[in-house]
Coordinates of C-alpha atoms (C1' of nucleotides) in Angstrom, one line a residue:
Chain A
X224 CA -22.2 -12.7 39.5
X225 CA -22.1 -10.9 36.4
X226 CA -19.2 -8.6 35.9
X227 CA -20.4 -4.8 36.2
X228 CA -19.1 -4.2 32.7
X229 CA -17.7 -6.2 30.2
X230 CA -14.1 -6.1 29.9
X231 CA -12.8 -4.8 26.7
X232 CA -10.7 -8.0 26.0
X233 CA -11.2 -11.8 26.4
X234 CA -8.9 -14.6 26.3
X235 CA -8.7 -15.9 22.7
X236 CA -10.8 -19.2 21.8
X237 CA -8.6 -20.9 19.3
X238 CA -11.3 -23.3 18.2
X239 CA -13.5 -20.3 16.9
X240 CA -11.8 -20.4 13.5
X241 CA -10.3 -23.7 13.0
X242 CA -7.4 -23.1 11.0
X243 CA -6.7 -19.5 11.5
X244 CA -3.6 -18.6 12.9
X245 CA -3.8 -17.0 16.6
X246 CA -2.5 -13.5 15.6
X247 CA -5.3 -13.3 13.1
X248 CA -7.9 -14.2 15.8
X249 CA -6.1 -11.3 18.1
X250 CA -6.8 -9.0 15.1
X251 CA -10.3 -9.6 14.7
X252 CA -10.7 -9.3 18.6
X253 CA -8.8 -5.8 18.1
X254 CA -11.1 -5.0 15.3
X255 CA -14.4 -5.9 16.9
X256 CA -13.4 -3.7 20.1
X257 CA -12.7 -0.8 18.0
X258 CA -16.0 -1.3 16.0
X259 CA -17.9 -1.9 19.1
X260 CA -17.2 1.0 20.9
X261 CA -15.3 -0.6 23.4
X262 CA -12.1 0.9 22.4
X263 CA -13.0 4.3 20.8
X264 CA -10.7 5.9 18.1
X265 CA -8.1 8.2 20.3
X266 CA -8.3 5.6 23.0
X267 CA -4.8 4.1 24.1
X268 CA -5.0 0.5 24.2
X269 CA -3.7 -1.5 27.2
X270 CA -0.1 -2.2 27.0
X271 CA 1.4 -4.9 25.1
X272 CA 2.0 -7.5 28.4
X273 CA -1.2 -6.7 29.6
X274 CA -3.0 -7.0 26.3
X275 CA -1.2 -10.1 25.6
X276 CA -2.1 -11.6 29.2
X277 CA -6.0 -10.5 28.7
X278 CA -5.9 -12.3 25.1
X279 CA -4.0 -15.4 26.6
X280 CA -1.3 -15.3 24.0
X281 CA 2.3 -14.3 23.7
X282 CA 3.4 -10.7 23.3
X283 CA 5.0 -11.7 20.2
X284 CA 1.8 -12.9 18.9
X285 CA 0.2 -9.8 19.6
X286 CA 2.8 -7.6 18.0
X287 CA 2.3 -9.7 14.8
X288 CA -1.6 -8.4 14.9
X289 CA -1.2 -5.1 15.7
X290 CA 1.8 -4.6 13.3
X291 CA -0.9 -5.1 10.7
X292 CA -3.4 -3.1 11.8
X293 CA -0.5 -0.3 12.3
X294 CA 0.0 -0.9 8.7
X295 CA -3.4 -0.4 7.9
X296 CA -3.6 3.0 9.5
X297 CA -6.2 1.5 12.0
X298 CA -3.8 1.6 14.8
X299 CA -1.1 3.8 15.7
X300 CA 1.9 3.1 17.8
X301 CA 4.1 5.7 19.6
X302 CA 7.0 4.3 21.6
X303 CA 7.2 5.2 25.3
X304 CA 3.3 6.5 25.0
X305 CA 1.3 3.4 23.6
X306 CA -0.6 2.0 21.3
X307 CA -3.6 4.3 20.0
X308 CA -6.8 3.6 17.7
X309 CA -6.2 6.1 15.1
X310 CA -8.3 9.3 14.3
X311 CA -9.5 10.9 11.1
X312 CA -8.1 14.1 12.5
X313 CA -4.2 13.3 12.0
X314 CA -2.8 15.1 9.1
X315 CA -1.6 11.8 7.4
X316 CA -5.3 10.3 7.6
X317 CA -6.7 13.3 6.0
X318 CA -4.6 13.2 3.4
X319 CA -5.0 9.6 3.0
X320 CA -8.5 10.5 1.3
X321 CA -7.8 13.8 -0.2
X322 CA -5.7 13.4 -3.3
X323 CA -5.7 17.1 -4.9
X324 CA -2.5 18.9 -5.1
X325 CA -1.2 21.9 -6.5
X326 CA 0.2 21.7 -9.7
X327 CA 3.5 22.9 -7.9
X328 CA 3.2 20.1 -5.9
X329 CA 2.3 21.7 -2.7
X330 CA -0.5 20.5 -0.6
X331 CA -3.1 22.5 1.1
X332 CA -6.2 21.9 3.2
X333 CA -9.2 23.0 1.3
X334 CA -12.0 25.0 2.3
X335 CA -15.3 23.4 2.5
X336 CA -18.7 24.7 1.9
X337 CA -21.9 22.8 2.0
X338 CA -24.1 23.6 -0.9
X339 CA -27.2 21.4 -0.2
X340 CA -28.4 19.1 2.5
X341 CA -31.1 16.7 1.6
X342 CA -32.7 13.4 1.8
X343 CA -33.7 11.2 -1.1
X344 CA -33.7 7.7 -2.5
X345 CA -30.9 5.6 -3.7
X346 CA -30.5 5.5 -7.5
X347 CA -29.1 2.7 -9.4
X348 CA -25.4 4.1 -9.7
X349 CA -24.9 4.6 -6.0
X350 CA -26.7 1.2 -5.1
X351 CA -24.3 -0.7 -7.0
X352 CA -21.8 0.9 -5.6
X353 CA -23.0 0.9 -2.2
X354 CA -24.4 -2.9 -2.4
X355 CA -27.8 -1.7 -1.4
X356 CA -31.0 -1.8 -3.2
X357 CA -32.0 1.4 -5.3
X358 CA -35.0 3.0 -3.7
X359 CA -33.5 2.8 0.0
X360 CA -33.7 6.2 1.9
X361 CA -30.3 8.1 1.9
X362 CA -28.9 11.4 2.6
X363 CA -27.7 13.3 -0.3
X364 CA -24.8 16.1 0.2
X365 CA -23.3 18.6 -1.8
X366 CA -20.1 20.2 -1.2
X367 CA -17.8 22.8 -2.9
X368 CA -14.0 22.8 -2.0
X369 CA -11.8 25.9 -2.5
X370 CA -8.1 25.9 -2.7
X371 CA -5.9 29.1 -2.7
X372 CA -9.8 30.8 -2.8
X373 CA -10.6 29.3 -6.0
X374 CA -13.5 26.7 -6.2
X375 CA -11.7 23.4 -7.3
X376 CA -13.7 20.1 -6.4
X377 CA -17.7 19.6 -6.5
X378 CA -18.7 16.5 -4.4
X379 CA -21.9 14.9 -4.2
X380 CA -22.2 12.5 -1.5
X381 CA -24.7 9.6 -1.2
X382 CA -24.9 8.4 2.4
X383 CA -27.6 5.2 3.4
X384 CA -29.7 6.8 6.0
X385 CA -29.6 3.7 8.0
X386 CA -26.1 4.2 8.9
X387 CA -26.3 7.8 9.7
X388 CA -29.2 8.0 11.6
X389 CA -29.7 11.3 13.3
X390 CA -27.6 13.1 11.4
X391 CA -28.6 16.6 10.1
X392 CA -27.5 19.8 8.1
X393 CA -26.6 21.7 11.3
X394 CA -24.4 18.9 12.7
X395 CA -22.8 18.5 9.3
X396 CA -22.3 22.1 9.0
X397 CA -21.0 22.8 12.3
X398 CA -18.4 19.7 12.2
X399 CA -15.2 20.7 14.0
X400 CA -13.1 18.4 11.6
X401 CA -13.4 16.4 8.6
X402 CA -16.5 14.7 7.4
X403 CA -14.9 11.3 8.0
X404 CA -14.2 12.4 11.3
X405 CA -17.9 13.2 11.8
X406 CA -18.9 9.7 10.7
X407 CA -16.2 8.2 13.2
X408 CA -17.2 10.2 16.2
X409 CA -20.6 10.7 15.3
X410 CA -21.9 7.4 14.0
X411 CA -19.3 4.8 15.0
X412 CA -18.2 4.6 11.3
X413 CA -14.4 4.5 10.6
X414 CA -13.6 4.7 6.8
X415 CA -10.2 3.1 6.2
X416 CA -10.2 2.6 2.5
X417 CA -11.6 3.5 -0.5
X418 CA -11.9 2.7 -4.2
X419 CA -11.7 5.7 -6.8
X420 CA -12.8 5.3 -10.5
X421 CA -11.4 8.5 -12.5
X422 CA -12.2 9.8 -15.8
X423 CA -12.3 12.9 -17.8
X424 CA -15.7 14.4 -19.1
X425 CA -16.8 17.8 -20.1
X426 CA -18.1 19.7 -17.3
X427 CA -22.1 19.8 -17.2
X428 CA -24.2 22.7 -16.6
X429 CA -24.4 22.2 -12.6
X430 CA -20.6 21.3 -12.5
X431 CA -19.4 24.6 -14.5
X432 CA -21.8 26.6 -12.7
X433 CA -20.7 25.6 -9.2
X434 CA -16.7 25.3 -10.3
X435 CA -17.0 28.8 -12.2
X436 CA -16.2 27.3 -15.8
X437 CA -17.5 27.0 -18.9
X438 CA -19.7 24.1 -19.5
X439 CA -17.7 21.4 -21.5
X440 CA -14.5 22.5 -20.1
X441 CA -12.4 19.0 -19.4
X442 CA -12.9 17.9 -15.8
X443 CA -12.2 14.9 -13.9
X444 CA -14.9 12.9 -12.4
X445 CA -13.9 10.7 -9.5
X446 CA -16.2 8.2 -8.4
X447 CA -15.3 6.9 -4.9
X448 CA -16.8 4.0 -2.8
X449 CA -15.6 4.4 1.0
X450 CA -15.0 1.4 3.0
X451 CA -15.6 1.0 6.9
X452 CA -13.5 -1.2 9.2
X453 CA -15.8 -4.1 8.6
X454 CA -14.9 -3.9 4.6
X455 CA -18.7 -2.6 4.0
X456 CA -19.5 0.4 1.7
X457 CA -20.7 3.2 3.8
X458 CA -20.6 6.4 1.3
X459 CA -20.6 7.0 -2.4
X460 CA -19.2 10.1 -3.6
X461 CA -19.0 11.6 -7.3
X462 CA -16.2 14.6 -7.2
X463 CA -15.7 16.8 -10.4
X464 CA -12.4 18.3 -10.2
X465 CA -10.8 21.2 -11.9
X466 CA -7.4 20.4 -12.9
X467 CA -6.0 23.6 -14.8
X468 CA -4.2 24.5 -11.6
X469 CA -4.1 21.5 -9.3
X470 CA -3.7 17.6 -9.7
X471 CA -5.2 14.5 -8.8
X472 CA -2.1 12.6 -7.5
X473 CA -1.4 9.0 -6.7
X474 CA 1.4 6.9 -5.3
X475 CA 1.6 3.3 -7.4
X476 CA 2.6 1.8 -3.9
X477 CA 2.9 -2.0 -3.5
X478 CA -0.2 -2.0 -1.3
X479 CA -2.4 -1.6 -3.9
Chain B
X128 CA 44.0 -16.0 -1.4
X129 CA 41.2 -14.0 -2.8
X130 CA 38.2 -16.1 -2.9
X131 CA 37.0 -17.6 -6.4
X132 CA 33.8 -15.4 -6.6
X133 CA 32.5 -12.9 -3.6
X134 CA 29.7 -14.5 -1.7
X135 CA 26.3 -12.7 -2.3
X136 CA 26.3 -11.7 1.6
X137 CA 28.9 -11.0 4.2
X138 CA 28.6 -10.5 7.8
X139 CA 27.0 -7.3 8.9
X140 CA 28.9 -4.4 10.6
X141 CA 26.8 -2.8 13.2
X142 CA 29.1 -0.1 13.2
X143 CA 28.3 1.0 9.8
X144 CA 25.6 3.4 10.2
X145 CA 25.3 4.3 14.0
X146 CA 21.8 4.1 15.6
X147 CA 20.5 2.2 12.6
X148 CA 18.7 -0.8 13.9
X149 CA 20.3 -4.1 12.6
X150 CA 17.1 -5.4 10.4
X151 CA 17.7 -2.0 8.7
X152 CA 21.2 -2.9 7.7
X153 CA 20.1 -6.5 6.9
X154 CA 17.4 -5.0 4.6
X155 CA 20.3 -2.7 3.0
X156 CA 22.4 -5.8 2.2
X157 CA 19.3 -7.5 0.8
X158 CA 18.8 -4.2 -1.5
X159 CA 22.3 -4.0 -2.7
X160 CA 22.6 -7.7 -3.3
X161 CA 19.5 -7.4 -5.6
X162 CA 20.5 -4.1 -7.4
X163 CA 24.3 -5.3 -7.8
X164 CA 23.0 -8.1 -9.8
X165 CA 24.1 -10.9 -7.1
X166 CA 20.7 -12.0 -6.6
X167 CA 19.1 -11.4 -9.6
X168 CA 15.1 -11.2 -10.1
X169 CA 13.9 -14.7 -10.1
X170 CA 16.6 -16.3 -8.1
X171 CA 15.7 -17.6 -4.5
X172 CA 17.6 -16.6 -1.5
X173 CA 19.6 -18.7 0.4
X174 CA 17.1 -20.0 3.2
X175 CA 16.8 -18.2 6.3
X176 CA 18.9 -19.8 8.5
X177 CA 21.9 -20.0 6.2
X178 CA 21.2 -16.4 5.3
X179 CA 20.6 -15.3 8.9
X180 CA 24.2 -17.1 9.6
X181 CA 25.5 -15.4 6.5
X182 CA 24.8 -11.9 8.0
X183 CA 25.7 -12.8 11.4
X184 CA 22.3 -12.2 13.0
X185 CA 19.5 -13.8 14.4
X186 CA 16.6 -15.5 12.1
X187 CA 14.1 -13.2 13.7
X188 CA 15.8 -9.8 13.0
X189 CA 16.5 -11.5 9.1
X190 CA 12.6 -12.2 9.1
X191 CA 12.1 -8.7 10.3
X192 CA 13.9 -7.2 7.1
X193 CA 12.6 -9.4 4.9
X194 CA 8.9 -8.8 6.1
X195 CA 9.3 -5.2 5.0
X196 CA 10.8 -6.3 1.5
X197 CA 7.9 -8.7 1.0
X198 CA 5.3 -5.8 2.1
X199 CA 7.0 -3.6 -0.8
X200 CA 6.7 -6.6 -3.1
X201 CA 10.4 -6.5 -3.8
X202 CA 10.7 -10.2 -2.2
X203 CA 8.3 -12.8 -2.5
X204 CA 7.8 -15.7 0.2
X205 CA 6.7 -19.0 -0.7
X206 CA 6.2 -21.7 2.2
X207 CA 7.9 -24.8 1.6
X208 CA 9.8 -23.3 -1.3
X209 CA 11.9 -20.2 -0.3
X210 CA 12.1 -16.5 -0.9
X211 CA 12.4 -14.9 -4.2
X212 CA 13.5 -11.6 -5.6
X213 CA 10.3 -10.4 -7.3
X214 CA 9.8 -9.8 -10.9
X215 CA 7.7 -8.0 -13.2
X216 CA 6.1 -11.0 -15.1
X217 CA 3.8 -11.7 -12.3
X218 CA 0.5 -10.6 -12.5
X219 CA 0.2 -8.6 -9.4
X220 CA 3.1 -6.4 -10.3
X221 CA 2.2 -5.9 -13.8
X222 CA -1.4 -4.5 -12.6
X223 CA 0.4 -2.6 -10.0
X224 CA 1.4 -0.3 -12.6
X225 CA -1.4 -0.7 -15.3
X226 CA -4.2 1.2 -13.6
X227 CA -6.7 1.2 -16.5
X228 CA -9.9 -1.0 -16.2
X229 CA -12.9 -1.2 -18.5
X230 CA -16.1 0.8 -16.9
X231 CA -17.8 -2.7 -15.7
X232 CA -14.6 -3.1 -13.6
X233 CA -12.9 -6.1 -15.4
X234 CA -9.4 -6.0 -16.0
X235 CA -7.7 -6.8 -19.1
X236 CA -4.2 -6.9 -20.4
X237 CA -3.4 -4.5 -23.3
X238 CA -2.3 -5.2 -26.7
X239 CA 0.6 -2.6 -26.9
X240 CA 1.9 -1.1 -30.3
X241 CA 5.2 0.6 -30.5
X242 CA 4.5 3.9 -32.4
X243 CA 7.8 5.2 -32.5
X244 CA 11.5 5.3 -30.9
X245 CA 14.1 7.6 -31.4
X246 CA 16.7 9.6 -29.6
X247 CA 16.7 13.2 -28.4
X248 CA 17.4 15.5 -25.4
X249 CA 15.7 16.1 -22.4
X250 CA 13.1 18.9 -22.1
X251 CA 12.9 21.0 -19.1
X252 CA 9.1 18.9 -17.9
X253 CA 10.7 15.7 -18.0
X254 CA 13.9 16.9 -16.7
X255 CA 12.4 18.3 -13.7
X256 CA 10.6 14.9 -13.0
X257 CA 13.8 12.7 -13.5
X258 CA 16.0 15.2 -11.4
X259 CA 18.4 15.6 -14.5
X260 CA 19.4 18.7 -16.3
X261 CA 17.3 19.6 -19.4
X262 CA 19.5 18.7 -22.8
X263 CA 20.5 15.2 -21.4
X264 CA 20.4 12.5 -24.0
X265 CA 17.5 10.6 -23.6
X266 CA 15.5 7.7 -25.4
X267 CA 11.9 8.8 -26.5
X268 CA 9.6 6.1 -26.7
X269 CA 5.7 6.3 -27.9
X270 CA 3.2 3.3 -27.3
X271 CA -0.3 2.9 -28.2
X272 CA -2.3 0.5 -25.9
X273 CA -5.7 -1.3 -27.4
X274 CA -8.3 -3.0 -25.0
X275 CA -11.0 -4.9 -26.5
X276 CA -9.3 -4.0 -29.7
X277 CA -9.9 -0.2 -29.3
X278 CA -7.1 2.1 -28.9
X279 CA -7.1 3.3 -25.1
X280 CA -4.0 4.8 -24.0
X281 CA -1.4 6.7 -26.0
X282 CA 2.1 7.1 -23.9
X283 CA 4.9 8.9 -24.3
X284 CA 8.2 7.7 -22.6
X285 CA 11.4 9.5 -21.4
X286 CA 14.4 7.1 -20.7
X287 CA 17.5 8.7 -19.8
X288 CA 20.0 7.3 -22.1
X289 CA 22.8 6.8 -19.9
X290 CA 20.6 4.1 -18.0
X291 CA 19.8 2.4 -20.9
X292 CA 22.6 1.9 -22.9
X293 CA 22.3 -0.6 -25.7
X294 CA 18.3 -0.1 -25.8
X295 CA 17.3 -0.4 -29.6
X296 CA 14.0 -0.4 -31.2
X297 CA 14.4 -3.9 -31.9
X298 CA 15.0 -5.1 -28.3
X299 CA 11.8 -3.1 -27.0
X300 CA 9.9 -4.4 -30.2
X301 CA 11.0 -8.1 -29.7
X302 CA 10.6 -7.9 -25.5
X303 CA 8.8 -10.9 -24.6
X304 CA 7.1 -9.3 -21.7
X305 CA 6.1 -5.9 -20.4
X306 CA 8.4 -3.1 -20.6
X307 CA 9.2 -3.0 -17.3
X308 CA 10.3 -6.5 -17.2
X309 CA 12.6 -5.5 -20.0
X310 CA 14.2 -2.5 -17.9
X311 CA 14.8 -5.3 -15.1
X312 CA 16.2 -8.4 -17.5
X313 CA 18.0 -6.0 -19.7
X314 CA 19.5 -3.3 -17.8
X315 CA 19.2 -4.1 -14.0
X316 CA 16.5 -1.6 -13.5
X317 CA 13.9 -2.7 -11.1
X318 CA 10.7 -0.2 -10.7
X319 CA 9.3 -0.7 -7.5
X320 CA 7.5 2.7 -7.3
X321 CA 6.0 5.4 -9.0
X322 CA 4.1 8.7 -8.4
X323 CA 1.4 9.9 -11.0
X324 CA -0.5 13.3 -11.2
X325 CA -3.5 12.8 -13.4
X326 CA -5.7 15.9 -14.8
X327 CA -8.1 16.2 -17.4
X328 CA -7.4 17.8 -20.6
X329 CA -9.1 18.4 -24.4
X330 CA -6.9 15.7 -26.7
X331 CA -4.6 17.6 -28.6
X332 CA -4.3 16.9 -32.3
X333 CA -1.7 14.3 -31.9
X334 CA -3.7 12.5 -29.0
X335 CA -6.7 12.7 -31.2
X336 CA -5.2 10.9 -34.2
X337 CA -3.8 8.0 -32.4
X338 CA -6.8 7.3 -30.0
X339 CA -9.0 7.8 -32.9
X340 CA -11.5 10.6 -31.1
X341 CA -12.2 14.3 -32.1
X342 CA -9.7 16.7 -31.0
X343 CA -10.8 18.5 -27.9
X344 CA -12.6 15.1 -26.6
X345 CA -12.0 15.3 -22.9
X346 CA -9.3 12.8 -21.9
X347 CA -6.8 12.1 -18.7
X348 CA -3.4 13.0 -18.7
X349 CA -1.4 10.7 -16.6
X350 CA 2.1 12.1 -15.9
X351 CA 4.1 9.3 -14.3
X352 CA 7.8 9.3 -12.6
X353 CA 8.9 5.5 -12.1
X354 CA 11.5 5.0 -9.3
X355 CA 13.6 2.2 -9.2
X356 CA 15.1 0.3 -6.1
X357 CA 17.4 2.9 -5.1
X358 CA 14.4 5.5 -5.1
X359 CA 15.7 7.2 -8.3
X360 CA 13.8 8.2 -11.0
X361 CA 14.5 6.0 -14.1
X362 CA 11.2 6.8 -16.4
X363 CA 9.0 9.7 -17.0
X364 CA 5.7 8.8 -19.1
X365 CA 3.1 10.9 -20.2
X366 CA -0.2 8.7 -20.7
X367 CA -3.1 10.0 -22.2
X368 CA -6.2 8.3 -21.7
X369 CA -9.5 7.9 -23.6
X370 CA -12.1 7.1 -20.9
X371 CA -15.4 6.7 -22.4
X372 CA -15.4 2.8 -21.7
X373 CA -12.6 2.7 -19.2
X374 CA -11.5 4.3 -15.9
X375 CA -8.3 4.7 -14.3
X376 CA -8.8 3.2 -10.8
X377 CA -7.2 3.7 -7.7
X378 CA -7.3 2.6 -4.3
X379 CA -6.5 5.0 -1.6
X380 CA -4.6 2.1 0.7
X381 CA -2.7 2.9 4.0
X382 CA 0.2 2.8 2.0
X383 CA -0.3 6.1 0.4
Chain C
dC135 C1' 0.5 -43.1 -2.3
dC136 C1' 3.2 -42.1 1.0
dC137 C1' 7.5 -40.6 3.0
dA138 C1' 11.6 -38.0 3.9
dA139 C1' 13.9 -33.6 3.3
dT140 C1' 13.8 -28.9 2.8
dT141 C1' 11.7 -24.0 3.5
dT142 C1' 8.9 -21.1 5.4
dG143 C1' 5.0 -20.0 9.0
dT144 C1' 3.5 -19.5 13.4
dT145 C1' 4.0 -19.4 18.6
dC146 C1' 6.4 -19.2 22.5
dG147 C1' 9.7 -16.7 25.8
dT148 C1' 13.2 -13.6 27.3
dA149 C1' 16.6 -9.5 27.8
dT150 C1' 17.9 -4.9 26.7
dG151 C1' 17.5 -0.4 24.5
dT152 C1' 15.1 3.8 23.5
dA153 C1' 11.2 7.4 23.8
dT154 C1' 8.1 9.8 26.6
dA155 C1' 6.1 11.7 30.7
Chain D
dT143 C1' 15.1 10.5 37.9
dT144 C1' 11.8 6.9 37.6
dA145 C1' 8.2 4.4 35.8
dT146 C1' 6.0 2.8 31.7
dA147 C1' 5.4 1.8 26.8
dC148 C1' 7.1 0.5 22.9
dA149 C1' 11.4 -1.1 19.8
dT150 C1' 14.9 -4.3 19.0
dA151 C1' 17.3 -8.7 19.1
dC152 C1' 18.0 -13.2 20.3
dG153 C1' 16.6 -18.1 20.5
dA154 C1' 13.9 -22.6 20.5
dA155 C1' 10.1 -25.6 19.0
dC156 C1' 6.7 -27.4 16.0
dA157 C1' 3.3 -26.7 12.2
dA158 C1' 2.2 -26.4 7.2
dA159 C1' 3.8 -26.2 2.4
dT160 C1' 6.5 -28.1 -1.2
dT161 C1' 8.8 -31.2 -3.6
dG162 C1' 11.3 -35.0 -5.0
dG163 C1' 12.1 -40.2 -4.3

DNA sequence: CCCAATTTGTTCGTATGTATA
DNA sequence: TTATACATACGAACAAATTGG
């Protein structure tokens, strides 16, 4: 008889990947459970003893796997409560991807304003970043972010339509939290990492108008490729930052 | 009788810091040994069983401590060889602090040219970053970095003279490796982390001349505060980047 | 080329402490 | 208070990489 619903975790088969340590198999199993939706973001994992038993491994080996996922901020452990799949609503997660700070060092959540939402075709630059072919259908989103009531960031997002099937301007506009939280809850896409390339340019007419500066004003241009759990690119974003009163901050930490 | 030379590691005293886990005490002991020079960079630590015995802790607890230091790139483990104190000569370490890349994504080691070396007084901006009082004696260094034969970066370094006693232009000019390697080998200062604040500005006359661009050209200005093992700031650096053919790259990784 | 010694890597198991509900 | 869950600490055995003879 087939089980009523498939269990979230099954006994690991060490023969799967020859030579791979058990704890890495466990890590992959956890990632697969999250990615497939069997363990959605916010959900608590089974407790360590139960999970280790289900996977057929020792508790120490399981902890090794979980340790790595916690370091990557994919899981979150809280003593006495449990181990949870991280969500993009926690402050730490939000600021992992928002690197703009007031010059005095204070952090502030931006007010986001949707400027445009339309469908189009992938251009060469974004195709290269996303690892797709130019011409594929995409969704193009423009946002303006204000800090202390003043426009500071102008974002242009390129999203592969295939990954965001069903995304509408209404859903985007009415999202209760961050845009990455919407990716996560609405489309099963968890952004866990991003690469950014930064350069200084003179503001073009469009950016100047949107940011309320004179064309040619030096501004930061940040080109971001955001990666999901499976390390596949899911978003390409070009941000233009007015850095007269704010900075782009970065910590040169060992993880780099 | 006093021992001929003090041993690098002594038995931990759990009473030291009440409530602190043993593995954190072990970590502090390791850091202290590195900082004091009893375990200089490049040196192998005693093997795990010996070290655990010397510290009076189990091997698992020692590994927990070493795990964290490895994650912070302060130690480096190699199976079959040993555990080593990291040096600023390894490629990974070098590029942890050099974030300039060609636009095509290729990395290249820069050619460094010393432009000036002089002594002076700490100004307000650097004093704030270094956590010192303005007016303290400092060493001011100017460097120009070229990539593919073209000037790309103009660095102005501020170093507290008290930390770099005995630093001369000659020593700086004749260093065999990176400047952080010189800090480490010459002054016992290991830079392990840095904060950077980036903004776009128009090149001033000085920067324009040094980088060979027209004044007013949009350039990146990066203000870095470098921290040593003890988390104390040891260098303040303002870099000006010409980003027409290169980018400032950043990975939004979980450690941030 | 192989062997032996050394060192870290992986896996197992157990006991006890601490935070949370 | 009690039960639950993660955190810390201990110990042991074997695997895998490295080195030198």
